[in-house]
Short mmCIF file of C-alpha atoms in Angstrom, two decimals:
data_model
loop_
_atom_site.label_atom_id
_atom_site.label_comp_id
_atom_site.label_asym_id
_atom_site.label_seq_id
_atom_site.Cartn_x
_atom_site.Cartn_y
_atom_site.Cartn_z
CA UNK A 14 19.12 -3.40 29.93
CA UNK A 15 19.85 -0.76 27.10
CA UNK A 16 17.85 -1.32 23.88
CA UNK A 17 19.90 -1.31 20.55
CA UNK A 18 20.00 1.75 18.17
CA UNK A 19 17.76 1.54 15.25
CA UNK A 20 18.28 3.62 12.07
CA UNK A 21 14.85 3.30 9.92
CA UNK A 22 16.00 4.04 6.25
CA UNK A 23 12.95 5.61 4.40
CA UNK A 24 11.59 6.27 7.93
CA UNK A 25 9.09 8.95 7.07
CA UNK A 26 7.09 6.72 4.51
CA UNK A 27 3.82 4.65 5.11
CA UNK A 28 5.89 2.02 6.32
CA UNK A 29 9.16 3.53 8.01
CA UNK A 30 7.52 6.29 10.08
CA UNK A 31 4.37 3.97 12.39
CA UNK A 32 7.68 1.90 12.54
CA UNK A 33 9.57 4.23 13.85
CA UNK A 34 6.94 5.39 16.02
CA UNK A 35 6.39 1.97 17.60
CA UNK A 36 9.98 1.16 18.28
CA UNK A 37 10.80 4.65 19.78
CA UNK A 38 7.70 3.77 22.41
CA UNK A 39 9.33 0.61 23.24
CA UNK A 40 12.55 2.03 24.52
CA UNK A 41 14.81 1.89 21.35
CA UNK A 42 16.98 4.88 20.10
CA UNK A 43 15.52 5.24 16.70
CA UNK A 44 17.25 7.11 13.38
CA UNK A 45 14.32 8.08 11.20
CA UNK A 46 16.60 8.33 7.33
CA UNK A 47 14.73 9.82 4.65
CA UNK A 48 15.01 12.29 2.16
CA UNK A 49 11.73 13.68 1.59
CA UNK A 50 12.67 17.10 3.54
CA UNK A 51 8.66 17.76 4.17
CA UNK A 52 7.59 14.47 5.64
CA UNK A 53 10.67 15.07 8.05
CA UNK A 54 9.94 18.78 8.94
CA UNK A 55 5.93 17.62 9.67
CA UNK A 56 7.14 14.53 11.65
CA UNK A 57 9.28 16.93 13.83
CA UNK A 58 6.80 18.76 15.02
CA UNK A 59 4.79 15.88 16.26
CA UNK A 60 2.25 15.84 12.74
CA UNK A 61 1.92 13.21 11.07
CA UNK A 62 2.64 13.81 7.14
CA UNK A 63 -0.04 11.08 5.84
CA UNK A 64 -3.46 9.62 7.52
CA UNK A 65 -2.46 6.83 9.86
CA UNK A 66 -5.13 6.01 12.78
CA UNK A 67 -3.70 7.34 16.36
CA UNK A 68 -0.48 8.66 14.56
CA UNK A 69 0.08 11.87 16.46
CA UNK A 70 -0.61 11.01 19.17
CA UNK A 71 1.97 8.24 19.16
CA UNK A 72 4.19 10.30 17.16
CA UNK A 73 4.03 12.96 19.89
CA UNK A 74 4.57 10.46 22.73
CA UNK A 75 7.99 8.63 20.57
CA UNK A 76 9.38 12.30 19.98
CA UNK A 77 12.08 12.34 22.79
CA UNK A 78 13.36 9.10 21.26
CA UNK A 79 13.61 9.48 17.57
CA UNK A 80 16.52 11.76 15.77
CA UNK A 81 15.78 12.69 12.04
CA UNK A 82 17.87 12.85 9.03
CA UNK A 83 17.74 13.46 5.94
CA UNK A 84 21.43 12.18 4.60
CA UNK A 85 23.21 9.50 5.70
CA UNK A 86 26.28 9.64 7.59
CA UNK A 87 28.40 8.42 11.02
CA UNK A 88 25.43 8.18 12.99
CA UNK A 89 24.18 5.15 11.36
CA UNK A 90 27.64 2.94 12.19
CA UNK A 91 26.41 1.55 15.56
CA UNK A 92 22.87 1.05 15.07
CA UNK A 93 20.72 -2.14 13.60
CA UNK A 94 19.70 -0.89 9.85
CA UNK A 95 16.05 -1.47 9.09
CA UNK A 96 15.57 -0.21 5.31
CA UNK A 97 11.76 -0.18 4.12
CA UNK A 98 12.81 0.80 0.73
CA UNK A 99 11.49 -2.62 -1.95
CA UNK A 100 11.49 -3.28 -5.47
CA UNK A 101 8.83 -1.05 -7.37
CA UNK A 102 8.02 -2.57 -11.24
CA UNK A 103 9.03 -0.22 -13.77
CA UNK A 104 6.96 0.69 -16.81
CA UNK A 105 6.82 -2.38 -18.58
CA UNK A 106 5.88 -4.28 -14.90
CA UNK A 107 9.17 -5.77 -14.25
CA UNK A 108 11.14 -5.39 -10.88
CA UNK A 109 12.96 -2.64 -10.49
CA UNK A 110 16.08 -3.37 -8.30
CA UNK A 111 17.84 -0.25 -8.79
CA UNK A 112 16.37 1.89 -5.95
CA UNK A 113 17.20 -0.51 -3.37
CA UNK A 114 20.88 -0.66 -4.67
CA UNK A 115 21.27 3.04 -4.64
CA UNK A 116 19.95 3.12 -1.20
CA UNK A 117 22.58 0.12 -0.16
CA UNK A 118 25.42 2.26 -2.09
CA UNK A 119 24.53 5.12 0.15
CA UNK A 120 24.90 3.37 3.36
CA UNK A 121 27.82 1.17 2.40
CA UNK A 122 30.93 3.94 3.37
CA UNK A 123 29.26 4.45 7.08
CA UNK A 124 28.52 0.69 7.84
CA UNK A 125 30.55 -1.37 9.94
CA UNK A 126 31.59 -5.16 9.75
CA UNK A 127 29.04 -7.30 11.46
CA UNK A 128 26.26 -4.96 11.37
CA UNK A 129 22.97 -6.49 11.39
CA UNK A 130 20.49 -5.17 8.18
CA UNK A 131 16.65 -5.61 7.82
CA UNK A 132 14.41 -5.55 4.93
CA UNK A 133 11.27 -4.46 5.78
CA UNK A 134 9.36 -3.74 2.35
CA UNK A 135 7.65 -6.50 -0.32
CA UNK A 136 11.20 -7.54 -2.08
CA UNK A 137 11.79 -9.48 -5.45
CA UNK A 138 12.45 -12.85 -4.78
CA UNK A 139 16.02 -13.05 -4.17
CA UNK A 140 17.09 -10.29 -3.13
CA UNK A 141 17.43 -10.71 0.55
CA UNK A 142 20.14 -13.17 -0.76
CA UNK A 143 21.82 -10.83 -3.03
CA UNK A 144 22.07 -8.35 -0.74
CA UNK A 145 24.05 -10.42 1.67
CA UNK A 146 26.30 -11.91 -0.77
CA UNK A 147 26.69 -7.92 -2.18
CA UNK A 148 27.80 -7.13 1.00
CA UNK A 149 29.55 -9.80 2.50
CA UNK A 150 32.87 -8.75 0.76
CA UNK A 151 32.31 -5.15 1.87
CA UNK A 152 31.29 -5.51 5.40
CA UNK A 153 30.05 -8.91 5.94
CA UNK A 154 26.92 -7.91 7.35
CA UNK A 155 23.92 -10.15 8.69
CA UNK A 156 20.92 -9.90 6.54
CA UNK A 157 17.31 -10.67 7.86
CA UNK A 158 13.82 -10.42 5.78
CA UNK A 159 11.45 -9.39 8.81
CA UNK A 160 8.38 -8.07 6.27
CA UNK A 161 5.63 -5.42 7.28
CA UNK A 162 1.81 -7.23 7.62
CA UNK A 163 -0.03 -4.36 8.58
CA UNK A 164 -2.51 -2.85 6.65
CA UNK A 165 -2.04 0.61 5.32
CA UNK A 166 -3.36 3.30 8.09
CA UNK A 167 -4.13 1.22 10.65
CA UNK A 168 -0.50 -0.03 12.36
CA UNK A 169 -0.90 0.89 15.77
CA UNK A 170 -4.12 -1.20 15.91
CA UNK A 171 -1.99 -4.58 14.33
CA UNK A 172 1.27 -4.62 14.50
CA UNK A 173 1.23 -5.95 18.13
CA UNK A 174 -1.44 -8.18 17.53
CA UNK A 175 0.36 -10.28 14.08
CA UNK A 176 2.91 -13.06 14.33
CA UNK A 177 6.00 -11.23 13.06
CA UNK A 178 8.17 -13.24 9.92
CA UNK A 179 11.67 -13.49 10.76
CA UNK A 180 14.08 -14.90 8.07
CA UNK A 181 17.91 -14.27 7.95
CA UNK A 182 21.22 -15.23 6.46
CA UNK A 183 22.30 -17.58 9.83
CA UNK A 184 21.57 -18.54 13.21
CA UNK A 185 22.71 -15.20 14.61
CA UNK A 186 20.89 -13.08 12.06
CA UNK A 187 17.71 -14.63 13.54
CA UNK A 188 18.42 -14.09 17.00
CA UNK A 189 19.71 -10.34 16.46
CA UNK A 190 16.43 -9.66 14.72
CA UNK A 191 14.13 -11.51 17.48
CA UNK A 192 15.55 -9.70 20.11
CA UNK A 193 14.28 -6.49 18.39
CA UNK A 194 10.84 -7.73 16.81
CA UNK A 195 9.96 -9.38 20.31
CA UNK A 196 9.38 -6.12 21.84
CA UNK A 197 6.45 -6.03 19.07
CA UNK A 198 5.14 -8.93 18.51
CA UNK A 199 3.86 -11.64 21.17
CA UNK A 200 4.52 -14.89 18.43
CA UNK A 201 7.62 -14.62 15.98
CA UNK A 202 7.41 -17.57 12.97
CA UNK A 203 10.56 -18.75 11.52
CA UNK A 204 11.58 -19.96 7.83
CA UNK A 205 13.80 -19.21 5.15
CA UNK A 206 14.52 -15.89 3.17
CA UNK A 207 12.98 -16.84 -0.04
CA UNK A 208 10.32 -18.59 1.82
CA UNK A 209 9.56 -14.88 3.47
CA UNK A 210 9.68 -13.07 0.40
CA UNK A 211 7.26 -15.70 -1.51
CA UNK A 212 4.78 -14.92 2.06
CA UNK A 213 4.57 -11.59 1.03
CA UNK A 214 4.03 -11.64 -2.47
CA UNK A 215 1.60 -14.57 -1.86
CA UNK A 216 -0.16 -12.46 0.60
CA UNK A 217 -0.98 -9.39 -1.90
CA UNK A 218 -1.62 -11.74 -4.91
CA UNK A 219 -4.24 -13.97 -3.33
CA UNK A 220 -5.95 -10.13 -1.95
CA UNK A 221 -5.55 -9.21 -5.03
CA UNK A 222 -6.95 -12.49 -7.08
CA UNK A 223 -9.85 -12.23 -4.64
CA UNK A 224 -10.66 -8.51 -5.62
CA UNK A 225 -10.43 -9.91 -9.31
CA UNK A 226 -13.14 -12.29 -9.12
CA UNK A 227 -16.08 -10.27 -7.60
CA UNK A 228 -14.46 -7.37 -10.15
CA UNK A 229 -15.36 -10.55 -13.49
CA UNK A 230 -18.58 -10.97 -11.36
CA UNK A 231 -19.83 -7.79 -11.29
CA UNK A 232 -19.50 -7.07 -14.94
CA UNK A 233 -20.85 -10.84 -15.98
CA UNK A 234 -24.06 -9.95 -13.90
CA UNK A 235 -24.16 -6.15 -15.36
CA UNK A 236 -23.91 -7.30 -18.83
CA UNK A 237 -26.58 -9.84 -17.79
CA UNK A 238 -28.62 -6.83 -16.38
CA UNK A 239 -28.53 -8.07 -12.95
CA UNK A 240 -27.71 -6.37 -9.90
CA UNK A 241 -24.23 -8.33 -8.41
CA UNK A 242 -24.07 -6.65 -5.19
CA UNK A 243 -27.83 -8.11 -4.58
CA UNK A 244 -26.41 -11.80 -6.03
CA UNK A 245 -23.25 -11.34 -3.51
CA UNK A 246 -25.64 -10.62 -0.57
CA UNK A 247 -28.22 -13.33 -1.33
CA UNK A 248 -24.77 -15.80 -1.88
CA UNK A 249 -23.23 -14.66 1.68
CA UNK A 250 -26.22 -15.45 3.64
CA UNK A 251 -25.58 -17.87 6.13
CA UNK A 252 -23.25 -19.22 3.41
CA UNK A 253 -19.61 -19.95 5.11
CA UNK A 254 -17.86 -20.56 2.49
CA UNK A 255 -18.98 -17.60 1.04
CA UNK A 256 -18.09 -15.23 3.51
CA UNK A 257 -14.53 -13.71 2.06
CA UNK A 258 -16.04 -12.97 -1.27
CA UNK A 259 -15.16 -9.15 -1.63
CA UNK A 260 -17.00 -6.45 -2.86
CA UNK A 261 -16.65 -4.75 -6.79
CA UNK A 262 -14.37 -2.35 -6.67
CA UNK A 263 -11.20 -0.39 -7.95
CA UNK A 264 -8.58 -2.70 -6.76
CA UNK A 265 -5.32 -0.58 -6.39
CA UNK A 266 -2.46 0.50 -4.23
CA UNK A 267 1.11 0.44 -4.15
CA UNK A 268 1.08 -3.03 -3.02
CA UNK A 269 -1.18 -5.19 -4.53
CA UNK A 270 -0.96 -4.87 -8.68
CA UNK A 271 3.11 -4.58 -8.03
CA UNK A 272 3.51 -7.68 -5.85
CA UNK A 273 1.60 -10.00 -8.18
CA UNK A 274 3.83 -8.49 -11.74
CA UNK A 275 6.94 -9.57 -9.56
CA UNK A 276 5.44 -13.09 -9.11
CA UNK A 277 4.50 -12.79 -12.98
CA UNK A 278 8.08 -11.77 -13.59
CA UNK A 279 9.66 -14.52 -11.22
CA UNK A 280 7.63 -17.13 -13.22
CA UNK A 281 8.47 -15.85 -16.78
CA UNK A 282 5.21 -14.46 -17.52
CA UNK A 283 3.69 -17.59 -16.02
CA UNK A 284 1.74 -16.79 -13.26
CA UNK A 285 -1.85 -17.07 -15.57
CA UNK A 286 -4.44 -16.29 -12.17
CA UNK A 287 -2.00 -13.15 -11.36
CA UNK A 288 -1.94 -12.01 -15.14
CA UNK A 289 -5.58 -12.27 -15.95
CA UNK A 290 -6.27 -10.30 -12.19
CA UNK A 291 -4.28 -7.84 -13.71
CA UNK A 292 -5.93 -7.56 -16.75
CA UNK A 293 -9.48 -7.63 -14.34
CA UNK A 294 -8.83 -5.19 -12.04
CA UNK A 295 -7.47 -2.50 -14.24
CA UNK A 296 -9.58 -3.37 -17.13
CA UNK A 297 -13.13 -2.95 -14.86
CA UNK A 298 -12.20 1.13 -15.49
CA UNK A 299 -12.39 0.71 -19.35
CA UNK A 300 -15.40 -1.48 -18.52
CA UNK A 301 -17.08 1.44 -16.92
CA UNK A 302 -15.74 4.41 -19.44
CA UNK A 303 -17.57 1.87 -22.31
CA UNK A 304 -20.48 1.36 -20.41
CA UNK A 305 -20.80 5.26 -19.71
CA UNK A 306 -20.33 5.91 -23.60
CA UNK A 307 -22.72 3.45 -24.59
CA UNK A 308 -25.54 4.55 -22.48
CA UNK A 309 -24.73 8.97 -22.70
CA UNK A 310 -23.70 11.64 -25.32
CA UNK A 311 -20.76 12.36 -22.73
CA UNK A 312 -19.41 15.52 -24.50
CA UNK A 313 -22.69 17.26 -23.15
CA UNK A 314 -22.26 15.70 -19.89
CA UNK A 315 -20.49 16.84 -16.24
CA UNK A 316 -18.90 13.89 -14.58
CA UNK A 317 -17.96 13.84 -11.09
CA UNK A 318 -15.41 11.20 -9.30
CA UNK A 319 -15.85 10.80 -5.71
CA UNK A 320 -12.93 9.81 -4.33
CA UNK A 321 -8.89 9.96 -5.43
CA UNK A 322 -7.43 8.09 -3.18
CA UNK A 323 -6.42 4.15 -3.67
CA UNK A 324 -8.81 2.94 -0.98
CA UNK A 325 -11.56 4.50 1.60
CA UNK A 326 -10.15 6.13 4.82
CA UNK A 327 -6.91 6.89 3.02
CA UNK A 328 -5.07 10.15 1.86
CA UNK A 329 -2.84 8.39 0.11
CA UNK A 330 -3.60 8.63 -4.30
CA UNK A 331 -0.29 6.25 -5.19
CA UNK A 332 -1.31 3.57 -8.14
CA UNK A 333 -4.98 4.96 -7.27
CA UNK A 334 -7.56 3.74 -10.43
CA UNK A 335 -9.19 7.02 -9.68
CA UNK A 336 -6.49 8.86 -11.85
CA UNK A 337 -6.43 6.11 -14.58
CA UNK A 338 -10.25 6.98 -14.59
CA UNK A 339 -10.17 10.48 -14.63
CA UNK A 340 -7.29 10.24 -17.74
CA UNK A 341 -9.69 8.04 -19.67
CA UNK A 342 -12.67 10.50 -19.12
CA UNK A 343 -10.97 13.88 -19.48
CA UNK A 344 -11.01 13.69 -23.28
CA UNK A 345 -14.81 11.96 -23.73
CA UNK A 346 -16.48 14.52 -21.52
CA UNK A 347 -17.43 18.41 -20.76
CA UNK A 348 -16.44 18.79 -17.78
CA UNK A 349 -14.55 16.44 -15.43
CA UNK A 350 -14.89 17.20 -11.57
CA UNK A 351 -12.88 15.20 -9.04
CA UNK A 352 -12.90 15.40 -5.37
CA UNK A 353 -11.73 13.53 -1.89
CA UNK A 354 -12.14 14.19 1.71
CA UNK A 355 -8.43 13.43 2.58
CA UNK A 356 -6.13 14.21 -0.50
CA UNK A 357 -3.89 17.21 0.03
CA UNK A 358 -1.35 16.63 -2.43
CA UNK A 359 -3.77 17.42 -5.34
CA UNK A 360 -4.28 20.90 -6.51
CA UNK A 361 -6.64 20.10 -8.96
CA UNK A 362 -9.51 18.49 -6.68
CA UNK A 363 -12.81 20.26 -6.59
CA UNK A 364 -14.91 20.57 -3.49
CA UNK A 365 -17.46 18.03 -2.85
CA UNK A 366 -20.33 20.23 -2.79
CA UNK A 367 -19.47 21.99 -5.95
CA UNK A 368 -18.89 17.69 -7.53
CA UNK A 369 -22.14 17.25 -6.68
CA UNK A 370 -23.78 20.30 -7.92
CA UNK A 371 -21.71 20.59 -11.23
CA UNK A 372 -22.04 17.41 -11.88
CA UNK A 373 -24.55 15.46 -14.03
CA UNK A 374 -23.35 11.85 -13.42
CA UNK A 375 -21.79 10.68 -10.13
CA UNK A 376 -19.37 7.63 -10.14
CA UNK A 377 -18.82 6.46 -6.50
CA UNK A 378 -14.61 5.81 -6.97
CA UNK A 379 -13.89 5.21 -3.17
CA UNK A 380 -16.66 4.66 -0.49
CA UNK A 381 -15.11 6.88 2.13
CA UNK A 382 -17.51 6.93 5.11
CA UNK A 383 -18.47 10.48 4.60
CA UNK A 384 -20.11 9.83 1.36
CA UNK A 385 -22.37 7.31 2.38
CA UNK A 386 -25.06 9.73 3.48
CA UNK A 387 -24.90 11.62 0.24
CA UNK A 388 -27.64 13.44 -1.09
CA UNK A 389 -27.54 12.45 -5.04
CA UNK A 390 -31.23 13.02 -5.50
CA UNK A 391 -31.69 13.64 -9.77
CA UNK A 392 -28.14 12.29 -10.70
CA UNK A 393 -27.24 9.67 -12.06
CA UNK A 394 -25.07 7.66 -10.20
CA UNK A 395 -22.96 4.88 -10.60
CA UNK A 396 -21.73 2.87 -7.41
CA UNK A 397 -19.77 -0.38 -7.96
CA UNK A 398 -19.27 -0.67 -4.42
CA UNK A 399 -23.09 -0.87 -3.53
CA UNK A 400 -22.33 1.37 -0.35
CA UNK A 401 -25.00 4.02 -1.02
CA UNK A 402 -28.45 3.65 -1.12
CA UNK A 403 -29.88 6.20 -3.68
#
């Protein structure tokens, strides 16, 4: 039986492209839509354009069934529409719808009646709902909510293994969608749109809630002088019910902070436990600039960040803490020196060896695997995480 066309719009991100990848290798005819010109020229040529564990190798292998673009146009009339483009907050943390209309807008003069449309990024809730009532005068399309659970880098090793979400406008909607996501998924679940885009959000607020806690931990035990990594140890013992409690750390992403500010929007500034995380996990960098001010004469001192990325094993810097760090310390000290194993996109990174060496005080921003034998003998270092052992 011939598998349906797919057009992925946004199809060389973090989300679109492993998607791509994995539907191509099941048979389908994919469309890979985006407009970033250089993540489309590396994907052609079999290279993946960010980290992603196993990506070239699959990208290589999906290569005689994927097609790239970089405008939209006929080719995307008889094809099932999978757009990973969501709502991003804007400055003042409040959804931001407009990119996800402007990518709609675009498709609109190519689509035909009937066609069937997928949202695959974190949405505002709602919009699933307005997009089919935007369109059903237009074309009258079927709109499903089939949200990505993955985590970042590591798709080929989950996507298979997760119960896929499938939520649409009808009966049909649902079945059109489960005859694509059951190539991918052995266990589909079932429920409403809004109840789908309330999953996700409730998904990356409770990580991120969690993250806030052992963040107010560690800096109630530092300000008692008292080791919290040690207390979190001695509390997960044999402990159970202790066993999720996260390490300290920077607590970032393009995910997490953004999905709980649109549950804080949704609720009119409501949503207390997703406010104060907010106010946690960003604040734990101020936290750290005070603590380094209090304790050193910082305009005689070399810092060195280790790590710019948002989270270990990653390449990618977007929302990263790192660079709210670094812009709080550029003005307080001598010289600032920032480095990571993985980020290309920043000119401006220093080597690690010449961190190290340059550097009079050490602050651990992302335990990456290949720090953890560091040699940081006669620095002083300061390691949230508690991943190295000075």
């Amino acid at each position: 039986m011939k598998k349906n066309k797919i057009t992925v719009v946004g199809g060389a991100g973090h989300i679109g492209l492993p998607l791509s990848i994995v539907f191509a290798n099941k048979g389908f005819e994919v469309s890979v839509l985006d407009k970033n010109t250089n993540a489309i020229n590396a994907a052609k040529t079999g290279k993946m354009p960010f980290m992603e564990k196993d990506g070239d190798k699959n990208l290589k292998k999906a290569l005689k069934n994927i097609n790239f673009y970089t405008k939209p146009s006929s080719f995307i009339s008889n094809s099932i529409i999978v757009i990973t483009v969501g709502t991003p907050v804007d400055n003042f943390l409040n959804p931001d719808m407009s990119q996800i209309k402007d990518c709609i807008d675009s498709l609109i003069p190519y689509l035909k009646k009937g066609q069937l449309i997928i949202l695959r990024s974190t949405v505002y809730p709602g919009t699933s709902e307005w997009l089919f009532k935007y369109l059903k005068k237009k074309k009258n399309c079927d709109i499903a909510f089939c949200h990505e659970r993955v985590i970042q880098g590591f798709t080929f090793d989950e996507i298979e293994k997760l119960p896929q979400i499938i939520a649409a406008s009808s009966n049909k909607a649902a079945k059109r969608a489960t005859n694509i996501f059951k190539n991918i998924s052995k266990k589909i679940v079932y429920c409403s749109l809004k109840e789908a885009e309330f999953s996700k959000l409730f998904s990356n607020a409770y990580r991120y809630s969690q993250f806030a806690i052992s963040n107010e931990f560690y800096m109630l035990a530092d300000k008692a002088g008292l080791d919290f990594n040690k207390i979190r140890k001695i509390t997960k013992e044999g402990y159970p019910r202790a066993e999720s409690m996260p390490s300290a750390g920077f607590a970032a992403g393009p995910c997490l902070l953004k999905d709980t500010m649109q549950l804080l929007s949704f609720s009119r500034n409501n949503f207390s436990l997703g406010n104060s995380s907010m106010l946690v996990n960003e604040g734990l960098v101020l936290y750290l600039v005070d603590k380094l001010e209090s304790k050193y004469n910082l305009k005689s001192k070399n810092v060195g960040l280790l790590g710019m990325a948002f989270k270990a094993e990653c390449d990618d810097t977007r929302s990263s803490l790192s660079y709210k760090m670094k812009k709080f310390l550029l003005p307080r000290v001598n010289k600032l020196f920032c480095t990571d194993p993985y980020v290309k996109t920043d000119k401006e990174l220093s080597s690690l060896n010449q961190t190290i060496k340059e550097s009079d005080i050490l602050i651990l921003c992302v335990p990456h695997k290949k720090y953890k034998k560091l040699n940081i003998k006669n620095k002083d270092f300061i390691d949230i995480w508690g991943y190295i052992k000075k």
